[in-house]
PDB file of C-alpha atoms in Angstrom:
ATOM      1  CA  MET A  13      -9.085  14.369  -1.496  1.00 69.00           C
ATOM      2  CA  LEU A  14      -7.531  11.958  -3.951  1.00 79.00           C
ATOM      3  CA  SER A  15      -8.038   8.211  -3.619  1.00 83.00           C
ATOM      4  CA  VAL A  16      -6.455   5.525  -5.744  1.00 86.00           C
ATOM      5  CA  ILE A  17      -8.260   2.327  -6.670  1.00 91.00           C
ATOM      6  CA  LEU A  18      -5.931  -0.592  -7.323  1.00 94.00           C
ATOM      7  CA  ALA A  19      -7.212  -3.344  -9.612  1.00 92.00           C
ATOM      8  CA  CYS A  20      -6.969  -6.693  -7.778  1.00 92.00           C
ATOM      9  CA  ASP A  21      -7.913 -10.208  -8.827  1.00 90.00           C
ATOM     10  CA  ASP A  22      -9.774 -10.582  -5.518  1.00 94.00           C
ATOM     11  CA  PRO A  23     -10.155  -7.296  -3.599  1.00 96.00           C
ATOM     12  CA  LEU A  24     -11.382  -9.006  -0.427  1.00 97.00           C
ATOM     13  CA  GLU A  25      -8.488 -11.482  -0.387  1.00 96.00           C
ATOM     14  CA  THR A  26      -6.048  -8.643  -1.067  1.00 97.00           C
ATOM     15  CA  ALA A  27      -7.583  -6.632   1.793  1.00 97.00           C
ATOM     16  CA  GLY A  28      -6.947  -9.653   4.015  1.00 97.00           C
ATOM     17  CA  LEU A  29      -3.289  -9.646   2.986  1.00 96.00           C
ATOM     18  CA  PHE A  30      -2.950  -5.949   3.825  1.00 97.00           C
ATOM     19  CA  THR A  31      -4.667  -6.333   7.192  1.00 97.00           C
ATOM     20  CA  SER A  32      -3.553  -9.707   8.532  1.00 96.00           C
ATOM     21  CA  LEU A  33      -0.030  -9.893   7.140  1.00 95.00           C
ATOM     22  CA  LEU A  34       1.004  -6.238   6.882  1.00 97.00           C
ATOM     23  CA  GLY A  35      -0.938  -4.686   9.762  1.00 96.00           C
ATOM     24  CA  TRP A  36      -3.030  -2.189   7.806  1.00 97.00           C
ATOM     25  CA  ASN A  37      -6.579  -1.420   8.998  1.00 97.00           C
ATOM     26  CA  LEU A  38      -9.715  -2.410   7.122  1.00 98.00           C
ATOM     27  CA  VAL A  39     -11.944   0.625   6.605  1.00 97.00           C
ATOM     28  CA  PHE A  40     -14.712  -1.234   4.773  1.00 97.00           C
ATOM     29  CA  ALA A  41     -15.343  -4.141   2.415  1.00 97.00           C
ATOM     30  CA  SER A  42     -18.296  -5.017   0.244  1.00 96.00           C
ATOM     31  CA  PRO A  43     -20.111  -8.273   1.021  1.00 96.00           C
ATOM     32  CA  PRO A  44     -18.470 -11.291  -0.668  1.00 93.00           C
ATOM     33  CA  ASP A  45     -21.549 -11.831  -2.843  1.00 93.00           C
ATOM     34  CA  ALA A  46     -21.689  -8.232  -4.136  1.00 92.00           C
ATOM     35  CA  ASP A  47     -21.636  -7.614  -7.894  1.00 87.00           C
ATOM     36  CA  ASP A  48     -18.856  -5.028  -7.524  1.00 88.00           C
ATOM     37  CA  LEU A  49     -16.238  -6.136  -4.990  1.00 92.00           C
ATOM     38  CA  LEU A  50     -14.502  -3.248  -3.281  1.00 95.00           C
ATOM     39  CA  ALA A  51     -12.475  -2.846  -0.116  1.00 97.00           C
ATOM     40  CA  CYS A  52     -10.627   0.019   1.523  1.00 97.00           C
ATOM     41  CA  VAL A  53      -7.504  -0.357   3.671  1.00 98.00           C
ATOM     42  CA  GLU A  54      -5.701   2.287   5.687  1.00 97.00           C
ATOM     43  CA  LEU A  55      -2.197   2.892   6.983  1.00 97.00           C
ATOM     44  CA  GLY A  56      -1.415   5.942   9.099  1.00 94.00           C
ATOM     45  CA  GLY A  57      -4.508   7.756   7.872  1.00 93.00           C
ATOM     46  CA  ALA A  58      -3.846   7.126   4.157  1.00 94.00           C
ATOM     47  CA  GLN A  59      -6.549   5.065   2.478  1.00 95.00           C
ATOM     48  CA  VAL A  60      -6.122   2.788  -0.533  1.00 96.00           C
ATOM     49  CA  MET A  61      -9.116   1.362  -2.352  1.00 96.00           C
ATOM     50  CA  LEU A  62      -8.980  -2.174  -3.743  1.00 96.00           C
ATOM     51  CA  GLY A  63     -11.261  -2.847  -6.687  1.00 94.00           C
ATOM     52  CA  SER A  64     -11.936  -5.645  -9.131  1.00 90.00           C
ATOM     53  CA  ALA A  65      -9.474  -6.323 -11.937  1.00 85.00           C
ATOM     54  CA  GLY A  66     -12.116  -6.753 -14.590  1.00 82.00           C
ATOM     55  CA  PRO A  67     -11.022  -6.263 -18.200  1.00 81.00           C
ATOM     56  CA  GLU A  68     -12.481  -2.746 -18.218  1.00 81.00           C
ATOM     57  CA  PHE A  69     -10.003  -1.738 -15.479  1.00 79.00           C
ATOM     58  CA  LEU A  70      -7.051  -4.066 -16.157  1.00 78.00           C
ATOM     59  CA  PRO A  71      -6.985  -5.523 -19.665  1.00 82.00           C
ATOM     60  CA  GLU A  72      -5.486  -8.995 -20.066  1.00 84.00           C
ATOM     61  CA  ALA A  73      -2.470  -7.642 -21.985  1.00 85.00           C
ATOM     62  CA  ALA A  74      -1.637  -5.270 -19.092  1.00 82.00           C
ATOM     63  CA  ARG A  75      -1.799  -7.824 -16.260  1.00 81.00           C
ATOM     64  CA  ALA A  76       1.907  -8.655 -16.390  1.00 83.00           C
ATOM     65  CA  HIS A  77       2.626  -4.932 -16.011  1.00 82.00           C
ATOM     66  CA  ARG A  78       0.265  -4.221 -13.119  1.00 80.00           C
ATOM     67  CA  GLY A  79       1.299  -1.007 -11.368  1.00 81.00           C
ATOM     68  CA  ALA A  80       4.008  -0.150 -13.915  1.00 83.00           C
ATOM     69  CA  GLY A  81       5.060   3.475 -13.852  1.00 84.00           C
ATOM     70  CA  ALA A  82       3.223   4.367 -10.663  1.00 89.00           C
ATOM     71  CA  GLU A  83       4.118   4.372  -7.002  1.00 94.00           C
ATOM     72  CA  ILE A  84       1.736   5.031  -4.120  1.00 95.00           C
ATOM     73  CA  TYR A  85       3.330   7.436  -1.635  1.00 95.00           C
ATOM     74  CA  ILE A  86       2.133   7.221   1.962  1.00 96.00           C
ATOM     75  CA  ARG A  87       3.402   9.747   4.494  1.00 95.00           C
ATOM     76  CA  LEU A  88       2.920   8.524   8.047  1.00 96.00           C
ATOM     77  CA  PRO A  89       1.911  11.049  10.692  1.00 94.00           C
ATOM     78  CA  PRO A  90       3.982  11.673  13.828  1.00 92.00           C
ATOM     79  CA  GLY A  91       3.288   9.139  16.550  1.00 91.00           C
ATOM     80  CA  VAL A  92       3.146   6.193  14.137  1.00 93.00           C
ATOM     81  CA  SER A  93       6.260   4.011  14.251  1.00 94.00           C
ATOM     82  CA  ILE A  94       7.758   3.678  10.780  1.00 97.00           C
ATOM     83  CA  ASP A  95      10.230   1.199  12.288  1.00 97.00           C
ATOM     84  CA  ALA A  96       7.422  -1.139  13.351  1.00 97.00           C
ATOM     85  CA  ILE A  97       5.647  -0.782  10.005  1.00 97.00           C
ATOM     86  CA  HIS A  98       8.882  -1.457   8.124  1.00 98.00           C
ATOM     87  CA  THR A  99       9.580  -4.545  10.260  1.00 98.00           C
ATOM     88  CA  ARG A 100       6.109  -5.953   9.574  1.00 97.00           C
ATOM     89  CA  HIS A 101       6.483  -5.398   5.826  1.00 98.00           C
ATOM     90  CA  ALA A 102      10.031  -6.822   5.824  1.00 98.00           C
ATOM     91  CA  ASP A 103       8.877  -9.915   7.718  1.00 98.00           C
ATOM     92  CA  ALA A 104       6.209 -10.421   5.037  1.00 97.00           C
ATOM     93  CA  GLY A 105       8.875 -10.250   2.330  1.00 98.00           C
ATOM     94  CA  VAL A 106       7.428  -7.275   0.447  1.00 98.00           C
ATOM     95  CA  VAL A 107      10.151  -4.671   1.115  1.00 98.00           C
ATOM     96  CA  THR A 108      12.112  -3.794  -2.034  1.00 98.00           C
ATOM     97  CA  ARG A 109      14.203  -0.962  -0.579  1.00 98.00           C
ATOM     98  CA  GLU A 110      15.192  -0.954   3.067  1.00 98.00           C
ATOM     99  CA  LEU A 111      14.372   1.810   5.534  1.00 98.00           C
ATOM    100  CA  GLU A 112      16.771   4.703   5.142  1.00 97.00           C
ATOM    101  CA  GLN A 113      16.991   8.377   5.946  1.00 96.00           C
ATOM    102  CA  ARG A 114      17.140  10.710   2.972  1.00 95.00           C
ATOM    103  CA  ALA A 115      19.509  13.701   2.867  1.00 94.00           C
ATOM    104  CA  TRP A 116      16.627  16.063   3.738  1.00 92.00           C
ATOM    105  CA  GLY A 117      15.707  14.004   6.802  1.00 93.00           C
ATOM    106  CA  GLU A 118      12.703  11.968   5.638  1.00 95.00           C
ATOM    107  CA  TRP A 119      12.701   8.263   6.579  1.00 97.00           C
ATOM    108  CA  VAL A 120      11.494   6.006   3.769  1.00 98.00           C
ATOM    109  CA  PHE A 121      11.229   2.421   2.568  1.00 98.00           C
ATOM    110  CA  GLN A 122       9.677   0.846  -0.498  1.00 98.00           C
ATOM    111  CA  ALA A 123       7.485  -2.224  -0.827  1.00 98.00           C
ATOM    112  CA  ARG A 124       5.815  -4.165  -3.633  1.00 96.00           C
ATOM    113  CA  ILE A 125       2.395  -5.444  -2.648  1.00 95.00           C
ATOM    114  CA  GLU A 126       0.180  -7.372  -5.077  1.00 92.00           C
ATOM    115  CA  GLY A 127       2.149  -5.941  -7.997  1.00 90.00           C
ATOM    116  CA  TYR A 128       1.927  -2.310  -6.864  1.00 94.00           C
ATOM    117  CA  ARG A 129       4.803  -0.189  -5.614  1.00 96.00           C
ATOM    118  CA  PHE A 130       4.466   1.683  -2.336  1.00 97.00           C
ATOM    119  CA  MET A 131       6.789   4.266  -0.806  1.00 97.00           C
ATOM    120  CA  ILE A 132       6.122   4.640   2.896  1.00 98.00           C
ATOM    121  CA  ALA A 133       7.717   7.690   4.470  1.00 97.00           C
ATOM    122  CA  GLN A 134       7.807   9.804   7.582  1.00 97.00           C
ATOM    123  CA  GLU A 135       9.290  13.165   8.441  1.00 93.00           C
ATOM    124  CA  PRO A 136      11.835  12.963  11.272  1.00 86.00           C
ATOM    125  CA  VAL A 137      10.566  13.674  14.767  1.00 72.00           C
ATOM    126  CA  ASP A 138      12.007  16.920  16.107  1.00 66.00           C
ATOM    127  CA  SER A 139      14.157  16.376  19.196  1.00 47.00           C
TER     128      SER A 139
END
């Protein structure tokens, strides 16, 4: 299994954004007084770790380019409504490319959350 850890100024605050505003689920979070703040959020079974943006992980010179060149791809399982997830993200103002169906059938939209690019997709449901 591969897990990404995104460098965040405040991982617990960022986890709150994902959960309260965007409807993701909180898997776990370190206590607020921990030396190494870490949280894990989940959407449709895909987990994203949120870690501290200390200089060893995100140097000062790179902060303006956070997430450059990378996109986190999340494929939603059947039974999860991509329409509802898209609406929630659109209402929060983070959608950068609207929900559309690709030529091969996959439904997809893109969002920018805390400087990171996400592509959220779902295979079409067979009729």
